[in-house]
């Protein structure tokens, strides 16, 4: 098993660009099913999760492959299956976003429940209830979902919590439904806007993404389209946290600063000097890190749960107390045990974590327990004294395109062996 070895203590300098948004690519690749034609999606990062989506498309009878720099070409004309094997469902929880698209295209779908529970329970009850409301018959038996939907009918769907995946699944099911669907209390994450843009590029009629009401007017036909996905705000937040903790002066290109507003304001509070120039964010830090007060994760535009572990790594070295309150997932502090091995002072009680900054972190053997928690350990190691050996890379590779190479290009002493 390979590991990443990091020797801390080197500030970061230079410029990098942000990879395309993983959380956009997955629903967009699922959406290609709806048009039954050729699509090209640009700015797709080379990640395990994207490859899993490509394998799902191929399994369904849709040739899909990487083309040139960062593009994925998929032709869904010859789709001839409506099931997703359990192995693929277990590899990536978000494969459930294929459900609305497969049902809309074929009227039938069979898939297992998505596997794993890294962040505590991740139910899909909102997805199922919404699709039922639109006319699907869904039988749940032996860990499998057997679904039939000869047609979807548009309606008003109220989400009790603004679930990103449920909003996307409904958009996919509604794009070719009879009539108009309105999602009330919809997720407002930027990736919803990206999916809206792709559906509209295929000839769909979707409005309201970014607000809490998304309206989808069903159309009879969609056709193949070309689209470039938005930058990955969590990958950008990772680099921002890395520079905040290691110190130095870096410029991150191809970002959308507006998607990162809460993360930027928290890091500014920590003492970072942050400036924006169009799509570039520059972050500098040479003074002491200050505590960041109280950080509550919230649905967008609140502070993102995906950045919680990353900013916690920064808080570990701040001169004072930072308090985190995780409001989205029940169990998203699995990185804490590993940060403690590196000398951090963190106390967790339920959904609250109290971080008291320490003067030094130390290199240690640590293991990524989930995607963002794993990246947070790499970030912490950049500022630790001595060498850190970080294993569990299968989690990190799900969401980062060669994280170690990006950090090495900024001057970090980091290598995968
Ligand atoms: C997406 C992101 C993930 C991010 C999360 C929250 C992708 C591929 N993943 O995950 O990186 O951390 O949004 O911003 O885009 N819930 C229910 N019932 C449901 C669905 C969700 O109770 O049917 C709850 C979840 O348990 C959780 C909350 O809603 O507490 C938010 O989950 P959701 O927004 O659905 O997250 P994902 O779409 O899985």
GROMACS .gro file of C-alpha atoms and ligand atoms in nm:
model
  456
    1UNK     CA    1   0.000   0.000   0.000
    2UNK     CA    2   0.146   0.336  -0.091
    3UNK     CA    3   0.163   0.632   0.143
    4UNK     CA    4   0.239   1.001   0.122
    5UNK     CA    5   0.546   1.117   0.315
    6UNK     CA    6   0.552   1.481   0.419
    7UNK     CA    7   0.827   1.667   0.600
    8UNK     CA    8   0.677   1.981   0.747
    9UNK     CA    9   0.816   2.327   0.793
   10UNK     CA   10   0.835   2.461   0.440
   11UNK     CA   11   0.620   2.762   0.348
   12UNK     CA   12   0.438   2.747   0.013
   13UNK     CA   13   0.511   2.978  -0.280
   14UNK     CA   14   0.397   2.989  -0.640
   15UNK     CA   15   0.081   2.954  -0.841
   16UNK     CA   16  -0.151   2.665  -0.926
   17UNK     CA   17  -0.488   2.623  -1.090
   18UNK     CA   18  -0.790   2.457  -0.935
   19UNK     CA   19  -0.918   2.126  -1.068
   20UNK     CA   20  -1.274   2.089  -1.199
   21UNK     CA   21  -1.545   2.024  -0.941
   22UNK     CA   22  -1.586   1.655  -0.860
   23UNK     CA   23  -1.932   1.718  -0.716
   24UNK     CA   24  -2.040   1.878  -1.046
   25UNK     CA   25  -1.897   1.614  -1.275
   26UNK     CA   26  -2.085   1.325  -1.112
   27UNK     CA   27  -2.445   1.453  -1.163
   28UNK     CA   28  -2.351   1.596  -1.504
   29UNK     CA   29  -2.223   1.258  -1.625
   30UNK     CA   30  -2.547   1.104  -1.493
   31UNK     CA   31  -2.742   1.372  -1.684
   32UNK     CA   32  -2.584   1.268  -2.015
   33UNK     CA   33  -2.814   0.964  -2.000
   34UNK     CA   34  -3.116   1.189  -2.049
   35UNK     CA   35  -3.030   1.301  -2.401
   36UNK     CA   36  -2.951   0.970  -2.567
   37UNK     CA   37  -2.675   1.129  -2.771
   38UNK     CA   38  -2.311   1.239  -2.764
   39UNK     CA   39  -2.189   1.479  -2.494
   40UNK     CA   40  -1.849   1.621  -2.408
   41UNK     CA   41  -1.779   1.739  -2.055
   42UNK     CA   42  -1.463   1.948  -2.012
   43UNK     CA   43  -1.260   2.012  -1.697
   44UNK     CA   44  -1.327   1.665  -1.551
   45UNK     CA   45  -1.055   1.587  -1.297
   46UNK     CA   46  -0.882   1.251  -1.313
   47UNK     CA   47  -1.027   1.100  -0.995
   48UNK     CA   48  -1.149   0.763  -0.874
   49UNK     CA   49  -1.506   0.896  -0.837
   50UNK     CA   50  -1.511   1.031  -1.193
   51UNK     CA   51  -1.375   0.699  -1.318
   52UNK     CA   52  -1.651   0.518  -1.126
   53UNK     CA   53  -1.910   0.734  -1.305
   54UNK     CA   54  -1.748   0.648  -1.640
   55UNK     CA   55  -1.764   0.277  -1.547
   56UNK     CA   56  -2.133   0.312  -1.457
   57UNK     CA   57  -2.205   0.470  -1.798
   58UNK     CA   58  -2.017   0.191  -1.975
   59UNK     CA   59  -2.203  -0.073  -1.777
   60UNK     CA   60  -2.529   0.085  -1.893
   61UNK     CA   61  -2.419   0.042  -2.255
   62UNK     CA   62  -2.300   0.399  -2.305
   63UNK     CA   63  -1.944   0.431  -2.441
   64UNK     CA   64  -1.762   0.685  -2.228
   65UNK     CA   65  -1.395   0.775  -2.226
   66UNK     CA   66  -1.144   1.040  -2.138
   67UNK     CA   67  -1.045   1.260  -2.428
   68UNK     CA   68  -0.754   1.502  -2.439
   69UNK     CA   69  -0.688   1.728  -2.145
   70UNK     CA   70  -0.960   1.675  -1.890
   71UNK     CA   71  -1.255   1.600  -2.117
   72UNK     CA   72  -1.491   1.305  -2.088
   73UNK     CA   73  -1.690   1.208  -2.398
   74UNK     CA   74  -2.001   0.995  -2.346
   75UNK     CA   75  -2.249   0.872  -2.603
   76UNK     CA   76  -2.566   0.753  -2.435
   77UNK     CA   77  -2.762   0.673  -2.757
   78UNK     CA   78  -2.725   0.295  -2.721
   79UNK     CA   79  -2.808   0.265  -2.348
   80UNK     CA   80  -2.930  -0.092  -2.300
   81UNK     CA   81  -2.942  -0.157  -1.923
   82UNK     CA   82  -3.106   0.002  -1.623
   83UNK     CA   83  -2.919  -0.159  -1.333
   84UNK     CA   84  -2.606  -0.055  -1.143
   85UNK     CA   85  -2.404  -0.342  -0.991
   86UNK     CA   86  -2.358  -0.338  -0.615
   87UNK     CA   87  -1.979  -0.310  -0.647
   88UNK     CA   88  -2.009   0.025  -0.827
   89UNK     CA   89  -2.280   0.148  -0.590
   90UNK     CA   90  -2.054   0.073  -0.294
   91UNK     CA   91  -1.753   0.248  -0.443
   92UNK     CA   92  -1.924   0.583  -0.448
   93UNK     CA   93  -2.223   0.681  -0.238
   94UNK     CA   94  -2.322   0.951  -0.481
   95UNK     CA   95  -2.390   0.692  -0.755
   96UNK     CA   96  -2.750   0.718  -0.628
   97UNK     CA   97  -2.773   1.036  -0.838
   98UNK     CA   98  -2.799   0.807  -1.143
   99UNK     CA   99  -3.140   0.690  -1.021
  100UNK     CA  100  -3.348   0.984  -1.148
  101UNK     CA  101  -3.169   0.983  -1.484
  102UNK     CA  102  -3.196   0.607  -1.547
  103UNK     CA  103  -3.564   0.604  -1.451
  104UNK     CA  104  -3.641   0.900  -1.675
  105UNK     CA  105  -3.467   0.738  -1.970
  106UNK     CA  106  -3.582   0.375  -1.940
  107UNK     CA  107  -3.880   0.378  -1.700
  108UNK     CA  108  -3.705   0.120  -1.485
  109UNK     CA  109  -3.404   0.102  -1.250
  110UNK     CA  110  -3.247  -0.151  -1.014
  111UNK     CA  111  -2.968  -0.059  -0.776
  112UNK     CA  112  -2.847  -0.142  -0.427
  113UNK     CA  113  -2.835   0.112  -0.150
  114UNK     CA  114  -2.516   0.315  -0.172
  115UNK     CA  115  -2.261   0.162   0.067
  116UNK     CA  116  -2.046   0.283   0.355
  117UNK     CA  117  -2.117   0.533   0.628
  118UNK     CA  118  -1.800   0.737   0.670
  119UNK     CA  119  -1.980   1.044   0.799
  120UNK     CA  120  -2.257   0.871   0.994
  121UNK     CA  121  -2.588   0.766   0.844
  122UNK     CA  122  -2.652   0.901   0.494
  123UNK     CA  123  -3.014   0.820   0.422
  124UNK     CA  124  -3.171   0.854   0.076
  125UNK     CA  125  -3.529   0.885   0.200
  126UNK     CA  126  -3.572   1.232   0.045
  127UNK     CA  127  -3.461   1.103  -0.297
  128UNK     CA  128  -3.706   0.812  -0.276
  129UNK     CA  129  -4.001   1.016  -0.146
  130UNK     CA  130  -3.954   1.279  -0.419
  131UNK     CA  131  -3.934   1.025  -0.701
  132UNK     CA  132  -4.244   0.853  -0.563
  133UNK     CA  133  -4.422   1.187  -0.555
  134UNK     CA  134  -4.340   1.227  -0.924
  135UNK     CA  135  -4.494   0.890  -1.003
  136UNK     CA  136  -4.223   0.626  -0.947
  137UNK     CA  137  -4.304   0.296  -0.784
  138UNK     CA  138  -4.012   0.201  -0.563
  139UNK     CA  139  -3.984  -0.128  -0.377
  140UNK     CA  140  -3.707  -0.163  -0.119
  141UNK     CA  141  -3.603  -0.522  -0.060
  142UNK     CA  142  -3.286  -0.690   0.065
  143UNK     CA  143  -3.076  -0.375   0.036
  144UNK     CA  144  -3.192  -0.316  -0.321
  145UNK     CA  145  -3.419  -0.059  -0.481
  146UNK     CA  146  -3.650  -0.188  -0.756
  147UNK     CA  147  -3.799   0.111  -0.934
  148UNK     CA  148  -4.050   0.165  -1.210
  149UNK     CA  149  -4.162   0.496  -1.356
  150UNK     CA  150  -4.331   0.468  -1.696
  151UNK     CA  151  -4.360   0.845  -1.677
  152UNK     CA  152  -4.273   1.123  -1.436
  153UNK     CA  153  -4.524   1.397  -1.367
  154UNK     CA  154  -4.412   1.739  -1.252
  155UNK     CA  155  -4.527   1.859  -0.909
  156UNK     CA  156  -4.419   2.070  -0.611
  157UNK     CA  157  -4.166   1.890  -0.392
  158UNK     CA  158  -4.071   2.028  -0.052
  159UNK     CA  159  -3.740   1.904   0.088
  160UNK     CA  160  -3.734   1.895   0.468
  161UNK     CA  161  -3.359   1.955   0.447
  162UNK     CA  162  -3.185   2.109   0.144
  163UNK     CA  163  -3.013   1.790   0.030
  164UNK     CA  164  -2.769   1.838  -0.258
  165UNK     CA  165  -2.807   1.485  -0.395
  166UNK     CA  166  -3.188   1.485  -0.366
  167UNK     CA  167  -3.210   1.823  -0.544
  168UNK     CA  168  -2.995   1.683  -0.826
  169UNK     CA  169  -3.189   1.358  -0.852
  170UNK     CA  170  -3.517   1.548  -0.877
  171UNK     CA  171  -3.375   1.783  -1.142
  172UNK     CA  172  -3.268   1.480  -1.346
  173UNK     CA  173  -3.606   1.308  -1.310
  174UNK     CA  174  -3.796   1.630  -1.385
  175UNK     CA  175  -3.603   1.746  -1.693
  176UNK     CA  176  -3.817   1.528  -1.927
  177UNK     CA  177  -4.125   1.491  -1.704
  178UNK     CA  178  -4.478   1.585  -1.802
  179UNK     CA  179  -4.537   1.934  -1.667
  180UNK     CA  180  -4.342   2.153  -1.428
  181UNK     CA  181  -4.163   2.052  -1.108
  182UNK     CA  182  -4.076   2.298  -0.837
  183UNK     CA  183  -3.823   2.200  -0.570
  184UNK     CA  184  -3.890   2.401  -0.256
  185UNK     CA  185  -3.611   2.433   0.001
  186UNK     CA  186  -3.374   2.314  -0.272
  187UNK     CA  187  -2.999   2.296  -0.208
  188UNK     CA  188  -2.827   2.618  -0.319
  189UNK     CA  189  -2.476   2.479  -0.371
  190UNK     CA  190  -2.288   2.607  -0.681
  191UNK     CA  191  -2.291   2.254  -0.827
  192UNK     CA  192  -2.671   2.280  -0.858
  193UNK     CA  193  -2.617   2.581  -1.085
  194UNK     CA  194  -2.368   2.382  -1.291
  195UNK     CA  195  -2.618   2.099  -1.338
  196UNK     CA  196  -2.884   2.354  -1.435
  197UNK     CA  197  -2.649   2.498  -1.699
  198UNK     CA  198  -2.575   2.154  -1.842
  199UNK     CA  199  -2.942   2.054  -1.854
  200UNK     CA  200  -3.022   2.382  -2.031
  201UNK     CA  201  -2.733   2.327  -2.274
  202UNK     CA  202  -2.905   1.997  -2.365
  203UNK     CA  203  -3.229   2.188  -2.430
  204UNK     CA  204  -3.381   2.169  -2.082
  205UNK     CA  205  -3.578   2.444  -1.912
  206UNK     CA  206  -3.444   2.486  -1.562
  207UNK     CA  207  -3.435   2.807  -1.360
  208UNK     CA  208  -3.375   2.916  -1.003
  209UNK     CA  209  -3.052   2.729  -0.919
  210UNK     CA  210  -2.872   2.914  -0.643
  211UNK     CA  211  -3.203   3.012  -0.483
  212UNK     CA  212  -3.412   2.783  -0.266
  213UNK     CA  213  -3.670   2.722  -0.539
  214UNK     CA  214  -3.557   2.538  -0.851
  215UNK     CA  215  -3.817   2.514  -1.130
  216UNK     CA  216  -3.790   2.249  -1.398
  217UNK     CA  217  -4.026   2.265  -1.693
  218UNK     CA  218  -4.027   1.919  -1.847
  219UNK     CA  219  -3.939   1.900  -2.216
  220UNK     CA  220  -4.003   1.612  -2.456
  221UNK     CA  221  -3.649   1.581  -2.590
  222UNK     CA  222  -3.299   1.671  -2.485
  223UNK     CA  223  -3.002   1.658  -2.719
  224UNK     CA  224  -2.626   1.607  -2.682
  225UNK     CA  225  -2.427   1.903  -2.549
  226UNK     CA  226  -2.079   2.024  -2.458
  227UNK     CA  227  -2.009   2.179  -2.120
  228UNK     CA  228  -1.721   2.291  -1.898
  229UNK     CA  229  -1.762   2.218  -1.527
  230UNK     CA  230  -1.702   2.484  -1.263
  231UNK     CA  231  -1.387   2.488  -1.045
  232UNK     CA  232  -1.376   2.268  -0.738
  233UNK     CA  233  -1.434   2.495  -0.438
  234UNK     CA  234  -1.325   2.227  -0.189
  235UNK     CA  235  -0.998   2.162  -0.373
  236UNK     CA  236  -0.941   2.540  -0.366
  237UNK     CA  237  -1.027   2.547   0.007
  238UNK     CA  238  -0.767   2.271   0.057
  239UNK     CA  239  -0.492   2.481  -0.102
  240UNK     CA  240  -0.603   2.790   0.089
  241UNK     CA  241  -0.587   2.597   0.417
  242UNK     CA  242  -0.247   2.456   0.321
  243UNK     CA  243  -0.105   2.803   0.261
  244UNK     CA  244  -0.271   2.939   0.577
  245UNK     CA  245  -0.108   2.670   0.788
  246UNK     CA  246   0.230   2.632   0.618
  247UNK     CA  247   0.265   3.007   0.559
  248UNK     CA  248   0.399   3.166   0.240
  249UNK     CA  249   0.234   3.333  -0.056
  250UNK     CA  250   0.041   3.146  -0.324
  251UNK     CA  251  -0.197   3.232  -0.608
  252UNK     CA  252  -0.476   2.991  -0.694
  253UNK     CA  253  -0.610   3.034  -1.045
  254UNK     CA  254  -0.936   2.915  -1.205
  255UNK     CA  255  -1.142   2.967  -0.892
  256UNK     CA  256  -1.477   3.131  -0.828
  257UNK     CA  257  -1.409   3.340  -0.517
  258UNK     CA  258  -1.784   3.396  -0.470
  259UNK     CA  259  -1.823   3.020  -0.402
  260UNK     CA  260  -1.562   3.041  -0.126
  261UNK     CA  261  -1.681   3.349   0.061
  262UNK     CA  262  -1.725   3.188   0.404
  263UNK     CA  263  -1.396   2.997   0.388
  264UNK     CA  264  -1.210   3.313   0.282
  265UNK     CA  265  -1.360   3.518   0.564
  266UNK     CA  266  -1.268   3.256   0.824
  267UNK     CA  267  -0.908   3.235   0.696
  268UNK     CA  268  -0.885   3.615   0.694
  269UNK     CA  269  -0.992   3.606   1.059
  270UNK     CA  270  -0.704   3.362   1.119
  271UNK     CA  271  -0.464   3.633   1.004
  272UNK     CA  272  -0.422   3.551   0.634
  273UNK     CA  273  -0.390   3.830   0.384
  274UNK     CA  274  -0.629   3.742   0.102
  275UNK     CA  275  -0.690   3.925  -0.224
  276UNK     CA  276  -0.893   3.844  -0.534
  277UNK     CA  277  -0.823   3.931  -0.894
  278UNK     CA  278  -1.097   3.797  -1.119
  279UNK     CA  279  -1.075   3.420  -1.099
  280UNK     CA  280  -0.751   3.421  -0.900
  281UNK     CA  281  -0.720   3.418  -0.522
  282UNK     CA  282  -0.393   3.513  -0.358
  283UNK     CA  283  -0.329   3.414   0.002
  284UNK     CA  284  -0.033   3.522   0.215
  285UNK     CA  285   0.045   3.440   0.574
  286UNK     CA  286   0.361   3.516   0.767
  287UNK     CA  287   0.242   3.633   1.109
  288UNK     CA  288   0.092   3.424   1.386
  289UNK     CA  289  -0.232   3.232   1.326
  290UNK     CA  290  -0.524   3.367   1.525
  291UNK     CA  291  -0.823   3.163   1.647
  292UNK     CA  292  -1.134   3.173   1.426
  293UNK     CA  293  -1.409   3.192   1.687
  294UNK     CA  294  -1.707   2.967   1.627
  295UNK     CA  295  -1.752   2.790   1.293
  296UNK     CA  296  -2.086   2.619   1.221
  297UNK     CA  297  -2.119   2.411   0.907
  298UNK     CA  298  -2.435   2.494   0.713
  299UNK     CA  299  -2.588   2.434   0.373
  300UNK     CA  300  -2.455   2.674   0.110
  301UNK     CA  301  -2.400   2.969   0.131
  302UNK     CA  302  -2.301   2.882   0.489
  303UNK     CA  303  -1.963   2.740   0.586
  304UNK     CA  304  -1.926   2.408   0.395
  305UNK     CA  305  -1.904   2.083   0.587
  306UNK     CA  306  -1.647   1.968   0.329
  307UNK     CA  307  -1.406   2.238   0.452
  308UNK     CA  308  -1.454   2.168   0.823
  309UNK     CA  309  -1.163   1.924   0.863
  310UNK     CA  310  -0.933   2.142   0.649
  311UNK     CA  311  -0.990   2.456   0.853
  312UNK     CA  312  -0.966   2.251   1.173
  313UNK     CA  313  -0.609   2.163   1.072
  314UNK     CA  314  -0.538   2.537   1.056
  315UNK     CA  315  -0.703   2.596   1.394
  316UNK     CA  316  -0.468   2.339   1.552
  317UNK     CA  317  -0.185   2.595   1.532
  318UNK     CA  318  -0.381   2.915   1.607
  319UNK     CA  319  -0.300   3.105   1.926
  320UNK     CA  320  -0.630   3.043   2.106
  321UNK     CA  321  -0.956   2.850   2.089
  322UNK     CA  322  -1.165   2.776   1.777
  323UNK     CA  323  -1.494   2.595   1.812
  324UNK     CA  324  -1.653   2.385   1.538
  325UNK     CA  325  -2.016   2.284   1.526
  326UNK     CA  326  -2.094   2.020   1.260
  327UNK     CA  327  -2.456   2.065   1.158
  328UNK     CA  328  -2.472   1.861   0.834
  329UNK     CA  329  -2.337   1.515   0.918
  330UNK     CA  330  -2.368   1.323   1.241
  331UNK     CA  331  -2.017   1.186   1.255
  332UNK     CA  332  -1.767   1.397   1.072
  333UNK     CA  333  -1.482   1.417   1.321
  334UNK     CA  334  -1.296   1.099   1.238
  335UNK     CA  335  -0.986   1.301   1.147
  336UNK     CA  336  -0.967   1.429   1.505
  337UNK     CA  337  -0.810   1.109   1.641
  338UNK     CA  338  -0.538   1.134   1.376
  339UNK     CA  339  -0.475   1.506   1.443
  340UNK     CA  340  -0.432   1.417   1.813
  341UNK     CA  341  -0.151   1.180   1.713
  342UNK     CA  342   0.021   1.481   1.562
  343UNK     CA  343   0.003   1.669   1.892
  344UNK     CA  344  -0.320   1.867   1.840
  345UNK     CA  345  -0.540   1.960   2.135
  346UNK     CA  346  -0.903   1.890   2.035
  347UNK     CA  347  -1.201   1.790   2.245
  348UNK     CA  348  -1.511   1.651   2.079
  349UNK     CA  349  -1.850   1.628   2.237
  350UNK     CA  350  -2.127   1.520   2.006
  351UNK     CA  351  -2.132   1.758   1.713
  352UNK     CA  352  -1.901   2.014   1.875
  353UNK     CA  353  -1.522   2.015   1.858
  354UNK     CA  354  -1.315   2.256   2.064
  355UNK     CA  355  -0.967   2.316   1.924
  356UNK     CA  356  -0.701   2.478   2.140
  357UNK     CA  357  -0.410   2.585   1.927
  358UNK     CA  358  -0.071   2.433   2.014
  359UNK     CA  359   0.273   2.585   1.947
  360UNK     CA  360   0.385   2.276   1.755
  361UNK     CA  361   0.247   1.978   1.563
  362UNK     CA  362   0.464   1.671   1.518
  363UNK     CA  363   0.501   1.432   1.225
  364UNK     CA  364   0.338   1.094   1.286
  365UNK     CA  365   0.203   0.786   1.111
  366UNK     CA  366  -0.159   0.871   1.035
  367UNK     CA  367  -0.435   0.727   0.821
  368UNK     CA  368  -0.701   0.903   0.613
  369UNK     CA  369  -1.042   0.787   0.727
  370UNK     CA  370  -1.241   0.981   0.469
  371UNK     CA  371  -1.177   1.211   0.174
  372UNK     CA  372  -1.166   1.560   0.328
  373UNK     CA  373  -1.042   1.436   0.666
  374UNK     CA  374  -0.752   1.273   0.480
  375UNK     CA  375  -0.666   1.594   0.296
  376UNK     CA  376  -0.675   1.777   0.630
  377UNK     CA  377  -0.403   1.544   0.761
  378UNK     CA  378  -0.185   1.627   0.459
  379UNK     CA  379  -0.244   1.997   0.533
  380UNK     CA  380  -0.157   1.954   0.902
  381UNK     CA  381   0.162   1.765   0.811
  382UNK     CA  382   0.289   2.065   0.612
  383UNK     CA  383   0.329   2.253   0.938
  384UNK     CA  384   0.439   1.961   1.157
  385UNK     CA  385   0.791   1.911   1.284
  386UNK     CA  386   0.946   1.601   1.129
  387UNK     CA  387   0.801   1.344   0.889
  388UNK     CA  388   0.439   1.236   0.855
  389UNK     CA  389   0.346   0.910   0.684
  390UNK     CA  390  -0.009   0.938   0.555
  391UNK     CA  391  -0.183   0.618   0.443
  392UNK     CA  392  -0.542   0.547   0.339
  393UNK     CA  393  -0.479   0.723   0.008
  394UNK     CA  394  -0.777   0.555  -0.160
  395UNK     CA  395  -0.994   0.811   0.022
  396UNK     CA  396  -0.786   1.109  -0.091
  397UNK     CA  397  -0.765   0.986  -0.451
  398UNK     CA  398  -1.145   0.987  -0.469
  399UNK     CA  399  -1.142   1.366  -0.472
  400UNK     CA  400  -0.798   1.508  -0.550
  401UNK     CA  401  -0.603   1.498  -0.871
  402UNK     CA  402  -0.247   1.423  -0.749
  403UNK     CA  403  -0.267   1.633  -0.433
  404UNK     CA  404   0.097   1.559  -0.352
  405UNK     CA  405   0.219   1.689  -0.691
  406UNK     CA  406   0.019   2.011  -0.654
  407UNK     CA  407   0.164   2.073  -0.305
  408UNK     CA  408   0.515   1.977  -0.421
  409UNK     CA  409   0.488   2.230  -0.706
  410UNK     CA  410   0.435   2.495  -0.435
  411UNK     CA  411   0.753   2.389  -0.254
  412UNK     CA  412   0.620   2.135  -0.003
  413UNK     CA  413   0.847   1.845   0.086
  414UNK     CA  414   0.598   1.573  -0.007
  415UNK     CA  415   0.624   1.247  -0.197
  416UNK     CA  416   0.414   0.939  -0.264
  417UNK     CA  417   0.602   0.611  -0.222
  418LIG     C1  418  -2.313   1.635  -0.114
  418LIG     C2  419  -2.167   1.637  -0.149
  418LIG     C3  420  -2.081   1.624  -0.024
  418LIG     C4  421  -2.120   1.730   0.079
  418LIG     C5  422  -2.270   1.729   0.104
  418LIG     C6  423  -2.316   1.843   0.192
  418LIG     C7  424  -2.166   1.535  -0.370
  418LIG     C8  425  -2.125   1.420  -0.454
  418LIG     N1  426  -2.140   1.525  -0.238
  418LIG     O1  427  -2.341   1.508  -0.055
  418LIG     O2  428  -1.945   1.641  -0.061
  418LIG     O3  429  -2.053   1.703   0.201
  418LIG     O4  430  -2.342   1.740  -0.022
  418LIG     O5  431  -2.280   1.965   0.138
  418LIG     O6  432  -2.216   1.634  -0.418
  418LIG     N2  433  -3.023   1.367   0.400
  418LIG     C9  434  -3.135   1.299   0.445
  418LIG     N3  435  -3.209   1.229   0.354
  418LIG    C10  436  -3.176   1.223   0.221
  418LIG    C11  437  -3.061   1.292   0.178
  418LIG    C12  438  -2.986   1.364   0.269
  418LIG     O7  439  -3.168   1.301   0.564
  418LIG     O8  440  -3.247   1.157   0.145
  418LIG    C13  441  -2.941   1.442   0.498
  418LIG    C14  442  -2.800   1.383   0.511
  418LIG     O9  443  -2.797   1.277   0.601
  418LIG    C15  444  -2.722   1.503   0.560
  418LIG    C16  445  -2.790   1.619   0.489
  418LIG    O10  446  -2.917   1.572   0.447
  418LIG    O11  447  -2.738   1.517   0.698
  418LIG    C17  448  -2.715   1.674   0.369
  418LIG    O12  449  -2.687   1.569   0.279
  418LIG     P1  450  -2.680   1.593   0.123
  418LIG    O13  451  -2.688   1.739   0.094
  418LIG    O14  452  -2.781   1.504   0.058
  418LIG    O15  453  -2.536   1.541   0.089
  418LIG     P2  454  -2.492   1.459  -0.038
  418LIG    O16  455  -2.571   1.502  -0.158
  418LIG    O17  456  -2.484   1.315  -0.005
   0.00000   0.00000   0.00000
